[in-house]
């Protein structure tokens, strides 16, 4: 277990938060964007091993990508990069991708 | 092992520093080498079926009866006939609950368990609802001790079976069995006690405690898996749940697992002899662990501080999740358990932690340590360091801190 991109970004260009600690998973993703390219990305996760792994993986996948490409990253992409997840843990990868999508939507809203 | 090593390397730890510290004895225990030596001939040499009438069959039958005697002595049963061997504690619980409720159906169709009973008690009780039974659940206080007033109010003369754990495996709390027995026998009928977690840690006396049915597991006594026992007080009527050749007085059909049964008896004999000293030794280590781990901020003990099993320490940590704790502790080669939802197939947090009043998000951050013979006092600083670093690391990751 050696997650990458842990932390927060002060004054992020986009911020996404999904999940609920009651259900056992809560994720936050912060992005810094320049010319629609994600230049920095950080996360914080309350959750199981899969949740931490998928958060870390989704930040790795999105880093350096154009926001319009990054928003297409799906739960399956995340799980595939991790060489699969047990069926009952698939919702963890869903959450990680959702948090990224929320952060990108937030960025686009702010840009308008 | 490969994946563990990879994880260890990822974290930059050195392999040679990693002595395994196993703290999950409630989940599985090693077989005592003395028990294995005692029983091994029944695997490779004395393999005849104890139901066979030739002399070797009869000798093996005698070995089973010797084991039965040892189990009866272990819990001070009236006689050895009151002990039925089964294949697992789950099976003993099923036989005790379904077998007794269905056999005595004409006397009433109500059953009762505590909110913190094991799933192998709760699920047979729920199944009885399909047979028209009412299943009542007695709540527990924040320490996990059964509420005696509510228990009394739920019992009627139709309550044929009431079930309670001797002590809880997840929070270590010891239940007031004698008081419960008094109430059950005044207002209801039979008391079943699941002593899987308590046996071998605490002395158990079924006559003194007033128990009608008692579940014991072999592995929890350092015996082989594949054997367990159900004590049935003389006079209590039970019917079988498995139908077949009629072994074990017709109550548990199926050829006997002789190796495991003989091993279980020897394990019980050794436990009876060594339990007192071993429990005192483990209690000292356990107390030190609790003292040190509670120094971590926002950390709480779960279960009762004093009325608890001597080898048991359980905690909850705010802001972090139990499966992550388990995986991170494994990188230190320390094995612990958790009641977190993520570690269960159902994705529901432990019903025990919810029953003692924890919120869902609190129940997710639980850790259970159960000590055994392999644990030594010198391990305490290593364990405490592992826990401190794990909690700190996961809190750095957590959006809740």
GROMACS .gro file of C-alpha atoms in nm:
model
  513
    1UNK     CA    1   0.000   0.000   0.000
    2UNK     CA    2   0.184   0.304  -0.125
    3UNK     CA    3  -0.071   0.558  -0.250
    4UNK     CA    4   0.040   0.846  -0.471
    5UNK     CA    5  -0.091   1.205  -0.485
    6UNK     CA    6  -0.223   1.213  -0.129
    7UNK     CA    7  -0.314   1.554   0.005
    8UNK     CA    8  -0.502   1.873  -0.071
    9UNK     CA    9  -0.443   2.161  -0.311
   10UNK     CA   10  -0.494   2.514  -0.176
   11UNK     CA   11  -0.723   2.722  -0.405
   12UNK     CA   12  -0.792   2.434  -0.646
   13UNK     CA   13  -0.937   2.498  -0.990
   14UNK     CA   14  -1.174   2.209  -0.933
   15UNK     CA   15  -1.295   2.016  -0.628
   16UNK     CA   16  -1.504   1.700  -0.614
   17UNK     CA   17  -1.643   1.513  -0.313
   18UNK     CA   18  -1.846   1.192  -0.325
   19UNK     CA   19  -1.955   0.921  -0.083
   20UNK     CA   20  -2.051   0.930   0.279
   21UNK     CA   21  -1.861   0.811   0.586
   22UNK     CA   22  -2.178   0.631   0.703
   23UNK     CA   23  -2.141   0.393   0.409
   24UNK     CA   24  -1.770   0.360   0.477
   25UNK     CA   25  -1.636   0.556   0.180
   26UNK     CA   26  -1.567   0.925   0.136
   27UNK     CA   27  -1.343   1.072  -0.134
   28UNK     CA   28  -1.222   1.419  -0.217
   29UNK     CA   29  -1.028   1.514  -0.530
   30UNK     CA   30  -0.857   1.847  -0.591
   31UNK     CA   31  -0.731   1.953  -0.936
   32UNK     CA   32  -0.510   2.230  -1.067
   33UNK     CA   33  -0.574   2.302  -1.436
   34UNK     CA   34  -0.379   2.506  -1.691
   35UNK     CA   35  -0.509   2.547  -2.051
   36UNK     CA   36  -0.758   2.262  -1.984
   37UNK     CA   37  -0.473   2.027  -1.888
   38UNK     CA   38  -0.473   1.876  -1.538
   39UNK     CA   39  -0.133   1.982  -1.406
   40UNK     CA   40  -0.174   1.866  -1.047
   41UNK     CA   41  -0.417   1.638  -0.868
   42UNK     CA   42  -0.447   1.533  -0.504
   43UNK     CA   43  -0.690   1.317  -0.308
   44UNK     CA   44  -0.804   1.232   0.043
   45UNK     CA   45  -0.994   0.910   0.113
   46UNK     CA   46  -1.173   0.755   0.406
   47UNK     CA   47  -1.227   0.397   0.304
   48UNK     CA   48  -1.103   0.045   0.256
   49UNK     CA   49  -0.789  -0.073   0.078
   50UNK     CA   50  -0.967  -0.079  -0.258
   51UNK     CA   51  -1.097   0.275  -0.209
   52UNK     CA   52  -0.746   0.402  -0.138
   53UNK     CA   53  -0.599   0.210  -0.431
   54UNK     CA   54  -0.863   0.333  -0.676
   55UNK     CA   55  -0.826   0.694  -0.557
   56UNK     CA   56  -0.454   0.674  -0.609
   57UNK     CA   57  -0.497   0.512  -0.950
   58UNK     CA   58  -0.755   0.760  -1.077
   59UNK     CA   59  -0.524   1.051  -0.989
   60UNK     CA   60  -0.238   0.880  -1.172
   61UNK     CA   61  -0.457   0.822  -1.479
   62UNK     CA   62  -0.586   1.182  -1.488
   63UNK     CA   63  -0.260   1.363  -1.426
   64UNK     CA   64  -0.141   1.547  -1.737
   65UNK     CA   65  -0.461   1.473  -1.930
   66UNK     CA   66  -0.691   1.718  -2.105
   67UNK     CA   67  -1.005   1.764  -1.891
   68UNK     CA   68  -1.225   1.639  -2.177
   69UNK     CA   69  -1.024   1.315  -2.186
   70UNK     CA   70  -1.001   1.282  -1.809
   71UNK     CA   71  -1.379   1.306  -1.772
   72UNK     CA   72  -1.407   0.993  -1.989
   73UNK     CA   73  -1.213   0.781  -1.737
   74UNK     CA   74  -1.458   0.517  -1.617
   75UNK     CA   75  -1.476   0.285  -1.320
   76UNK     CA   76  -1.372   0.001  -1.549
   77UNK     CA   77  -1.057   0.185  -1.656
   78UNK     CA   78  -0.961   0.223  -1.292
   79UNK     CA   79  -1.031  -0.139  -1.205
   80UNK     CA   80  -0.850  -0.260  -1.519
   81UNK     CA   81  -0.539  -0.060  -1.431
   82UNK     CA   82  -0.542  -0.231  -1.092
   83UNK     CA   83  -0.571  -0.574  -1.262
   84UNK     CA   84  -0.929  -0.615  -1.145
   85UNK     CA   85  -1.119  -0.579  -0.819
   86UNK     CA   86  -1.346  -0.823  -0.634
   87UNK     CA   87  -1.711  -0.773  -0.746
   88UNK     CA   88  -1.823  -0.633  -0.412
   89UNK     CA   89  -1.546  -0.374  -0.429
   90UNK     CA   90  -1.638  -0.234  -0.773
   91UNK     CA   91  -1.833   0.051  -0.615
   92UNK     CA   92  -1.503   0.180  -0.474
   93UNK     CA   93  -1.365   0.235  -0.825
   94UNK     CA   94  -1.696   0.393  -0.918
   95UNK     CA   95  -1.654   0.645  -0.638
   96UNK     CA   96  -1.301   0.737  -0.739
   97UNK     CA   97  -1.404   0.805  -1.100
   98UNK     CA   98  -1.711   0.996  -0.977
   99UNK     CA   99  -1.498   1.219  -0.754
  100UNK     CA  100  -1.275   1.302  -1.052
  101UNK     CA  101  -1.579   1.380  -1.270
  102UNK     CA  102  -1.718   1.607  -0.998
  103UNK     CA  103  -1.387   1.793  -0.975
  104UNK     CA  104  -1.378   1.847  -1.353
  105UNK     CA  105  -1.742   1.964  -1.359
  106UNK     CA  106  -1.658   2.208  -1.080
  107UNK     CA  107  -1.366   2.340  -1.286
  108UNK     CA  108  -1.585   2.389  -1.594
  109UNK     CA  109  -1.851   2.566  -1.391
  110UNK     CA  110  -1.594   2.804  -1.245
  111UNK     CA  111  -1.448   2.875  -1.591
  112UNK     CA  112  -1.778   2.997  -1.732
  113UNK     CA  113   0.346  -1.451   0.028
  114UNK     CA  114   0.469  -1.292  -0.292
  115UNK     CA  115   0.211  -1.017  -0.272
  116UNK     CA  116   0.296  -0.958   0.093
  117UNK     CA  117   0.664  -0.926   0.011
  118UNK     CA  118   0.584  -0.689  -0.274
  119UNK     CA  119   0.381  -0.475  -0.041
  120UNK     CA  120   0.654  -0.486   0.219
  121UNK     CA  121   0.914  -0.380  -0.037
  122UNK     CA  122   0.690  -0.101  -0.163
  123UNK     CA  123   0.687   0.043   0.183
  124UNK     CA  124   1.061   0.019   0.214
  125UNK     CA  125   1.057  -0.209   0.515
  126UNK     CA  126   1.329  -0.463   0.566
  127UNK     CA  127   1.215  -0.819   0.550
  128UNK     CA  128   1.441  -0.945   0.828
  129UNK     CA  129   1.278  -0.712   1.081
  130UNK     CA  130   0.943  -0.870   1.021
  131UNK     CA  131   0.866  -1.139   1.274
  132UNK     CA  132   0.506  -1.249   1.232
  133UNK     CA  133   0.289  -1.131   1.520
  134UNK     CA  134  -0.042  -1.313   1.495
  135UNK     CA  135  -0.320  -1.139   1.689
  136UNK     CA  136  -0.627  -1.303   1.537
  137UNK     CA  137  -0.674  -1.611   1.755
  138UNK     CA  138  -1.051  -1.562   1.761
  139UNK     CA  139  -1.047  -1.636   1.390
  140UNK     CA  140  -0.813  -1.935   1.380
  141UNK     CA  141  -0.568  -2.103   1.616
  142UNK     CA  142  -0.277  -2.338   1.561
  143UNK     CA  143  -0.310  -2.700   1.672
  144UNK     CA  144  -0.108  -2.767   1.988
  145UNK     CA  145   0.180  -3.000   1.883
  146UNK     CA  146   0.100  -3.222   2.185
  147UNK     CA  147  -0.255  -3.256   2.057
  148UNK     CA  148  -0.133  -3.343   1.709
  149UNK     CA  149   0.107  -3.608   1.848
  150UNK     CA  150  -0.172  -3.754   2.060
  151UNK     CA  151  -0.424  -3.781   1.776
  152UNK     CA  152  -0.220  -3.825   1.457
  153UNK     CA  153  -0.240  -4.207   1.450
  154UNK     CA  154  -0.614  -4.171   1.378
  155UNK     CA  155  -0.531  -4.014   1.045
  156UNK     CA  156  -0.283  -4.267   0.911
  157UNK     CA  157  -0.290  -4.586   1.120
  158UNK     CA  158  -0.614  -4.625   1.313
  159UNK     CA  159  -0.841  -4.533   1.026
  160UNK     CA  160  -1.122  -4.786   1.072
  161UNK     CA  161  -1.476  -4.659   1.109
  162UNK     CA  162  -1.577  -4.645   1.478
  163UNK     CA  163  -1.917  -4.791   1.382
  164UNK     CA  164  -1.751  -5.112   1.259
  165UNK     CA  165  -1.779  -5.411   1.489
  166UNK     CA  166  -1.433  -5.563   1.438
  167UNK     CA  167  -1.187  -5.502   1.718
  168UNK     CA  168  -1.004  -5.207   1.560
  169UNK     CA  169  -1.339  -5.033   1.508
  170UNK     CA  170  -1.422  -5.084   1.875
  171UNK     CA  171  -1.082  -4.948   1.983
  172UNK     CA  172  -1.145  -4.634   1.785
  173UNK     CA  173  -1.492  -4.607   1.931
  174UNK     CA  174  -1.328  -4.618   2.275
  175UNK     CA  175  -1.094  -4.333   2.181
  176UNK     CA  176  -1.398  -4.120   2.094
  177UNK     CA  177  -1.559  -4.209   2.428
  178UNK     CA  178  -1.239  -4.111   2.612
  179UNK     CA  179  -1.251  -3.776   2.438
  180UNK     CA  180  -1.617  -3.736   2.534
  181UNK     CA  181  -1.519  -3.789   2.899
  182UNK     CA  182  -1.252  -3.521   2.878
  183UNK     CA  183  -1.499  -3.271   2.732
  184UNK     CA  184  -1.756  -3.354   3.001
  185UNK     CA  185  -1.495  -3.295   3.271
  186UNK     CA  186  -1.384  -2.973   3.105
  187UNK     CA  187  -1.728  -2.813   3.153
  188UNK     CA  188  -1.835  -3.020   3.458
  189UNK     CA  189  -2.122  -3.189   3.272
  190UNK     CA  190  -2.339  -3.438   3.463
  191UNK     CA  191  -2.209  -3.725   3.251
  192UNK     CA  192  -2.029  -3.791   2.924
  193UNK     CA  193  -2.351  -3.891   2.748
  194UNK     CA  194  -2.450  -3.525   2.754
  195UNK     CA  195  -2.175  -3.444   2.500
  196UNK     CA  196  -2.255  -3.469   2.127
  197UNK     CA  197  -1.971  -3.425   1.878
  198UNK     CA  198  -2.045  -3.219   1.567
  199UNK     CA  199  -1.832  -3.077   1.285
  200UNK     CA  200  -1.818  -2.709   1.382
  201UNK     CA  201  -1.946  -2.452   1.630
  202UNK     CA  202  -2.186  -2.337   1.358
  203UNK     CA  203  -2.329  -2.687   1.343
  204UNK     CA  204  -2.355  -2.710   1.723
  205UNK     CA  205  -2.544  -2.380   1.728
  206UNK     CA  206  -2.778  -2.498   1.452
  207UNK     CA  207  -2.846  -2.825   1.633
  208UNK     CA  208  -2.900  -2.648   1.965
  209UNK     CA  209  -3.142  -2.390   1.827
  210UNK     CA  210  -3.330  -2.555   1.544
  211UNK     CA  211  -3.309  -2.900   1.701
  212UNK     CA  212  -3.449  -2.783   2.035
  213UNK     CA  213  -3.706  -2.533   1.905
  214UNK     CA  214  -3.854  -2.778   1.654
  215UNK     CA  215  -3.851  -3.074   1.895
  216UNK     CA  216  -4.041  -2.869   2.155
  217UNK     CA  217  -4.270  -2.687   1.909
  218UNK     CA  218  -4.583  -2.797   2.095
  219UNK     CA  219  -4.466  -2.610   2.404
  220UNK     CA  220  -4.431  -2.276   2.229
  221UNK     CA  221  -4.316  -2.098   1.918
  222UNK     CA  222  -4.096  -1.821   2.049
  223UNK     CA  223  -3.716  -1.802   2.046
  224UNK     CA  224  -3.483  -1.532   2.174
  225UNK     CA  225  -3.120  -1.427   2.124
  226UNK     CA  226  -2.914  -1.126   2.223
  227UNK     CA  227  -2.836  -0.856   1.970
  228UNK     CA  228  -2.466  -0.948   1.979
  229UNK     CA  229  -2.498  -1.322   1.926
  230UNK     CA  230  -2.294  -1.484   1.649
  231UNK     CA  231  -2.433  -1.502   1.298
  232UNK     CA  232  -2.452  -1.884   1.336
  233UNK     CA  233  -2.708  -1.821   1.612
  234UNK     CA  234  -2.891  -1.529   1.449
  235UNK     CA  235  -2.942  -1.699   1.112
  236UNK     CA  236  -3.092  -2.028   1.244
  237UNK     CA  237  -3.321  -1.814   1.463
  238UNK     CA  238  -3.432  -1.613   1.157
  239UNK     CA  239  -3.488  -1.939   0.966
  240UNK     CA  240  -3.721  -2.057   1.245
  241UNK     CA  241  -3.950  -1.765   1.157
  242UNK     CA  242  -4.034  -1.960   0.841
  243UNK     CA  243  -4.164  -2.235   1.070
  244UNK     CA  244  -4.395  -1.982   1.235
  245UNK     CA  245  -4.170  -1.891   1.528
  246UNK     CA  246  -4.145  -1.542   1.671
  247UNK     CA  247  -3.780  -1.436   1.705
  248UNK     CA  248  -3.717  -1.177   1.977
  249UNK     CA  249  -3.388  -0.993   2.018
  250UNK     CA  250  -3.269  -0.870   2.357
  251UNK     CA  251  -3.065  -0.548   2.337
  252UNK     CA  252  -2.731  -0.488   2.510
  253UNK     CA  253  -2.583  -0.183   2.687
  254UNK     CA  254  -2.292   0.021   2.540
  255UNK     CA  255  -2.047  -0.233   2.689
  256UNK     CA  256  -2.229  -0.522   2.524
  257UNK     CA  257  -2.388  -0.662   2.839
  258UNK     CA  258  -2.740  -0.796   2.792
  259UNK     CA  259  -3.021  -0.583   2.933
  260UNK     CA  260  -3.175  -0.811   3.198
  261UNK     CA  261  -3.498  -0.612   3.242
  262UNK     CA  262  -3.579  -0.616   2.872
  263UNK     CA  263  -3.477  -0.982   2.852
  264UNK     CA  264  -3.724  -1.059   3.129
  265UNK     CA  265  -4.000  -0.858   2.959
  266UNK     CA  266  -3.948  -1.045   2.629
  267UNK     CA  267  -3.960  -1.395   2.779
  268UNK     CA  268  -4.288  -1.588   2.798
  269UNK     CA  269  -4.374  -1.947   2.875
  270UNK     CA  270  -4.375  -2.001   2.499
  271UNK     CA  271  -4.006  -1.906   2.471
  272UNK     CA  272  -3.860  -2.254   2.440
  273UNK     CA  273  -3.504  -2.150   2.351
  274UNK     CA  274  -3.303  -1.847   2.464
  275UNK     CA  275  -2.949  -1.809   2.333
  276UNK     CA  276  -2.662  -1.596   2.461
  277UNK     CA  277  -2.286  -1.596   2.415
  278UNK     CA  278  -2.073  -1.671   2.718
  279UNK     CA  279  -1.844  -1.394   2.596
  280UNK     CA  280  -1.842  -1.199   2.272
  281UNK     CA  281  -1.572  -1.262   2.012
  282UNK     CA  282  -1.568  -0.906   1.870
  283UNK     CA  283  -1.572  -0.694   2.186
  284UNK     CA  284  -1.462  -0.949   2.450
  285UNK     CA  285  -1.744  -0.871   2.691
  286UNK     CA  286  -1.838  -1.150   2.935
  287UNK     CA  287  -2.213  -1.194   2.986
  288UNK     CA  288  -2.383  -1.249   3.326
  289UNK     CA  289  -2.476  -1.609   3.244
  290UNK     CA  290  -2.588  -1.708   3.595
  291UNK     CA  291  -2.831  -1.418   3.623
  292UNK     CA  292  -2.960  -1.479   3.271
  293UNK     CA  293  -3.007  -1.849   3.355
  294UNK     CA  294  -3.217  -1.760   3.658
  295UNK     CA  295  -3.445  -1.532   3.455
  296UNK     CA  296  -3.474  -1.777   3.164
  297UNK     CA  297  -3.567  -2.064   3.394
  298UNK     CA  298  -3.826  -1.853   3.578
  299UNK     CA  299  -3.996  -1.712   3.269
  300UNK     CA  300  -3.899  -1.924   2.970
  301UNK     CA  301  -3.755  -2.271   2.916
  302UNK     CA  302  -3.408  -2.367   2.791
  303UNK     CA  303  -3.089  -2.160   2.787
  304UNK     CA  304  -2.833  -2.220   2.512
  305UNK     CA  305  -2.489  -2.066   2.559
  306UNK     CA  306  -2.234  -2.026   2.280
  307UNK     CA  307  -1.901  -2.061   2.462
  308UNK     CA  308  -1.684  -2.071   2.149
  309UNK     CA  309  -1.493  -1.753   2.239
  310UNK     CA  310  -1.486  -1.809   2.616
  311UNK     CA  311  -1.391  -2.176   2.651
  312UNK     CA  312  -1.022  -2.223   2.718
  313UNK     CA  313  -1.000  -1.864   2.845
  314UNK     CA  314  -1.247  -1.884   3.135
  315UNK     CA  315  -1.348  -2.181   3.350
  316UNK     CA  316  -1.695  -2.302   3.250
  317UNK     CA  317  -1.923  -2.507   3.475
  318UNK     CA  318  -2.256  -2.588   3.311
  319UNK     CA  319  -2.417  -2.705   3.636
  320UNK     CA  320  -2.300  -2.409   3.841
  321UNK     CA  321  -2.396  -2.162   3.564
  322UNK     CA  322  -2.735  -2.326   3.497
  323UNK     CA  323  -2.683  -2.398   3.127
  324UNK     CA  324  -2.905  -2.639   2.928
  325UNK     CA  325  -2.715  -2.639   2.598
  326UNK     CA  326  -2.355  -2.530   2.540
  327UNK     CA  327  -2.153  -2.494   2.220
  328UNK     CA  328  -1.777  -2.561   2.225
  329UNK     CA  329  -1.530  -2.551   1.937
  330UNK     CA  330  -1.215  -2.762   1.907
  331UNK     CA  331  -0.996  -2.510   1.723
  332UNK     CA  332  -1.061  -2.243   1.986
  333UNK     CA  333  -0.895  -2.479   2.238
  334UNK     CA  334  -0.587  -2.537   2.015
  335UNK     CA  335  -0.751  -2.850   1.878
  336UNK     CA  336  -0.793  -2.947   1.510
  337UNK     CA  337  -1.068  -2.789   1.304
  338UNK     CA  338  -1.352  -3.014   1.201
  339UNK     CA  339  -1.471  -3.100   1.551
  340UNK     CA  340  -1.697  -2.920   1.794
  341UNK     CA  341  -1.933  -3.027   2.070
  342UNK     CA  342  -2.280  -2.958   2.196
  343UNK     CA  343  -2.355  -3.021   2.560
  344UNK     CA  344  -2.719  -3.121   2.613
  345UNK     CA  345  -2.829  -3.131   2.974
  346UNK     CA  346  -2.986  -3.466   3.064
  347UNK     CA  347  -3.362  -3.439   3.009
  348UNK     CA  348  -3.350  -3.164   2.745
  349UNK     CA  349  -3.520  -3.286   2.429
  350UNK     CA  350  -3.349  -3.215   2.098
  351UNK     CA  351  -3.409  -3.351   1.748
  352UNK     CA  352  -3.148  -3.394   1.478
  353UNK     CA  353  -3.102  -3.148   1.195
  354UNK     CA  354  -2.891  -3.390   0.986
  355UNK     CA  355  -3.053  -3.717   0.883
  356UNK     CA  356  -2.853  -4.030   0.809
  357UNK     CA  357  -2.689  -4.323   0.983
  358UNK     CA  358  -2.776  -4.212   1.336
  359UNK     CA  359  -2.431  -4.158   1.488
  360UNK     CA  360  -2.401  -3.957   1.812
  361UNK     CA  361  -2.726  -4.089   1.965
  362UNK     CA  362  -2.904  -4.011   1.641
  363UNK     CA  363  -2.837  -3.641   1.684
  364UNK     CA  364  -2.547  -3.605   1.441
  365UNK     CA  365  -2.540  -3.848   1.154
  366UNK     CA  366  -2.220  -3.882   0.954
  367UNK     CA  367  -1.901  -4.083   1.006
  368UNK     CA  368  -1.704  -3.932   1.292
  369UNK     CA  369  -1.396  -3.716   1.228
  370UNK     CA  370  -1.196  -3.932   1.469
  371UNK     CA  371  -0.868  -3.737   1.448
  372UNK     CA  372  -1.038  -3.405   1.522
  373UNK     CA  373  -1.262  -3.550   1.795
  374UNK     CA  374  -0.976  -3.724   1.976
  375UNK     CA  375  -0.766  -3.407   1.936
  376UNK     CA  376  -1.044  -3.192   2.077
  377UNK     CA  377  -1.064  -3.401   2.395
  378UNK     CA  378  -0.689  -3.380   2.449
  379UNK     CA  379  -0.694  -3.005   2.376
  380UNK     CA  380  -0.966  -2.962   2.639
  381UNK     CA  381  -0.766  -3.165   2.892
  382UNK     CA  382  -0.458  -2.948   2.836
  383UNK     CA  383  -0.663  -2.627   2.843
  384UNK     CA  384  -0.819  -2.724   3.175
  385UNK     CA  385  -0.471  -2.775   3.322
  386UNK     CA  386  -0.299  -2.467   3.175
  387UNK     CA  387  -0.580  -2.216   3.130
  388UNK     CA  388  -0.537  -2.031   3.458
  389UNK     CA  389  -0.168  -1.949   3.414
  390UNK     CA  390  -0.198  -1.879   3.044
  391UNK     CA  391  -0.497  -1.646   3.090
  392UNK     CA  392  -0.307  -1.453   3.357
  393UNK     CA  393  -0.002  -1.426   3.131
  394UNK     CA  394  -0.205  -1.303   2.835
  395UNK     CA  395  -0.405  -1.061   3.048
  396UNK     CA  396  -0.083  -0.880   3.145
  397UNK     CA  397   0.024  -0.840   2.783
  398UNK     CA  398  -0.329  -0.740   2.685
  399UNK     CA  399  -0.353  -0.475   2.959
  400UNK     CA  400  -0.026  -0.322   2.845
  401UNK     CA  401  -0.149  -0.314   2.483
  402UNK     CA  402  -0.473  -0.143   2.580
  403UNK     CA  403  -0.289   0.112   2.795
  404UNK     CA  404  -0.049   0.204   2.516
  405UNK     CA  405  -0.296   0.203   2.226
  406UNK     CA  406  -0.546   0.421   2.412
  407UNK     CA  407  -0.278   0.690   2.426
  408UNK     CA  408  -0.342   0.750   2.055
  409UNK     CA  409  -0.579   1.044   2.010
  410UNK     CA  410  -0.947   0.977   1.934
  411UNK     CA  411  -0.911   0.608   2.016
  412UNK     CA  412  -1.164   0.418   2.224
  413UNK     CA  413  -1.192   0.073   2.377
  414UNK     CA  414  -1.493  -0.129   2.259
  415UNK     CA  415  -1.655  -0.369   2.502
  416UNK     CA  416  -1.630  -0.378   2.879
  417UNK     CA  417  -1.306  -0.253   3.044
  418UNK     CA  418  -1.294  -0.527   3.311
  419UNK     CA  419  -1.564  -0.787   3.237
  420UNK     CA  420  -1.378  -0.902   2.929
  421UNK     CA  421  -1.192  -1.207   2.800
  422UNK     CA  422  -0.829  -1.202   2.923
  423UNK     CA  423  -0.678  -1.234   2.574
  424UNK     CA  424  -0.901  -0.978   2.406
  425UNK     CA  425  -0.838  -0.613   2.313
  426UNK     CA  426  -1.068  -0.421   2.079
  427UNK     CA  427  -1.073  -0.059   1.974
  428UNK     CA  428  -1.219   0.193   1.740
  429UNK     CA  429  -1.029   0.480   1.583
  430UNK     CA  430  -1.208   0.789   1.459
  431UNK     CA  431  -1.165   0.909   1.096
  432UNK     CA  432  -1.020   0.586   0.952
  433UNK     CA  433  -1.151   0.260   0.814
  434UNK     CA  434  -1.089  -0.091   0.945
  435UNK     CA  435  -0.996  -0.279   0.631
  436UNK     CA  436  -0.726  -0.021   0.562
  437UNK     CA  437  -0.605  -0.072   0.919
  438UNK     CA  438  -0.593  -0.449   0.862
  439UNK     CA  439  -0.401  -0.419   0.534
  440UNK     CA  440  -0.160  -0.161   0.671
  441UNK     CA  441  -0.092  -0.370   0.985
  442UNK     CA  442  -0.023  -0.667   0.759
  443UNK     CA  443   0.267  -0.472   0.612
  444UNK     CA  444   0.422  -0.492   0.959
  445UNK     CA  445   0.344  -0.865   0.949
  446UNK     CA  446   0.092  -0.816   1.230
  447UNK     CA  447  -0.245  -0.989   1.178
  448UNK     CA  448  -0.552  -0.827   1.332
  449UNK     CA  449  -0.928  -0.836   1.265
  450UNK     CA  450  -1.187  -0.565   1.201
  451UNK     CA  451  -1.564  -0.528   1.209
  452UNK     CA  452  -1.553  -0.289   0.916
  453UNK     CA  453  -1.808  -0.329   0.639
  454UNK     CA  454  -1.540  -0.348   0.373
  455UNK     CA  455  -1.404  -0.668   0.523
  456UNK     CA  456  -1.744  -0.839   0.499
  457UNK     CA  457  -1.910  -0.986   0.194
  458UNK     CA  458  -2.232  -0.805   0.283
  459UNK     CA  459  -2.064  -0.460   0.302
  460UNK     CA  460  -2.252  -0.408   0.630
  461UNK     CA  461  -2.056  -0.313   0.941
  462UNK     CA  462  -2.049  -0.555   1.233
  463UNK     CA  463  -2.394  -0.605   1.390
  464UNK     CA  464  -2.219  -0.628   1.729
  465UNK     CA  465  -2.071  -0.278   1.700
  466UNK     CA  466  -2.405  -0.136   1.587
  467UNK     CA  467  -2.578  -0.315   1.878
  468UNK     CA  468  -2.353  -0.143   2.134
  469UNK     CA  469  -2.466   0.189   1.990
  470UNK     CA  470  -2.184   0.286   1.754
  471UNK     CA  471  -2.277   0.489   1.448
  472UNK     CA  472  -2.202   0.333   1.109
  473UNK     CA  473  -1.899   0.557   1.051
  474UNK     CA  474  -1.767   0.467   1.398
  475UNK     CA  475  -1.816   0.094   1.346
  476UNK     CA  476  -1.613   0.113   1.024
  477UNK     CA  477  -1.298   0.209   1.218
  478UNK     CA  478  -1.269  -0.094   1.444
  479UNK     CA  479  -0.976  -0.322   1.525
  480UNK     CA  480  -0.979  -0.649   1.721
  481UNK     CA  481  -0.674  -0.821   1.871
  482UNK     CA  482  -0.700  -1.168   2.024
  483UNK     CA  483  -0.383  -1.304   2.183
  484UNK     CA  484  -0.260  -1.660   2.210
  485UNK     CA  485   0.032  -1.880   2.312
  486UNK     CA  486   0.267  -1.738   2.047
  487UNK     CA  487   0.240  -1.385   2.185
  488UNK     CA  488   0.505  -1.250   2.417
  489UNK     CA  489   0.548  -0.937   2.621
  490UNK     CA  490   0.845  -0.828   2.405
  491UNK     CA  491   0.606  -0.791   2.112
  492UNK     CA  492   0.410  -0.511   2.277
  493UNK     CA  493   0.635  -0.220   2.164
  494UNK     CA  494   0.644  -0.357   1.807
  495UNK     CA  495   0.265  -0.389   1.797
  496UNK     CA  496   0.211  -0.044   1.948
  497UNK     CA  497   0.452   0.113   1.698
  498UNK     CA  498   0.269  -0.059   1.412
  499UNK     CA  499  -0.068   0.065   1.532
  500UNK     CA  500   0.053   0.420   1.592
  501UNK     CA  501   0.213   0.450   1.249
  502UNK     CA  502  -0.086   0.287   1.077
  503UNK     CA  503  -0.334   0.523   1.240
  504UNK     CA  504  -0.118   0.825   1.167
  505UNK     CA  505  -0.071   0.725   0.803
  506UNK     CA  506  -0.439   0.658   0.740
  507UNK     CA  507  -0.541   0.979   0.914
  508UNK     CA  508  -0.310   1.171   0.680
  509UNK     CA  509  -0.506   1.013   0.394
  510UNK     CA  510  -0.844   1.080   0.551
  511UNK     CA  511  -1.063   1.375   0.452
  512UNK     CA  512  -1.228   1.361   0.794
  513UNK     CA  513  -0.931   1.473   1.003
   0.00000   0.00000   0.00000
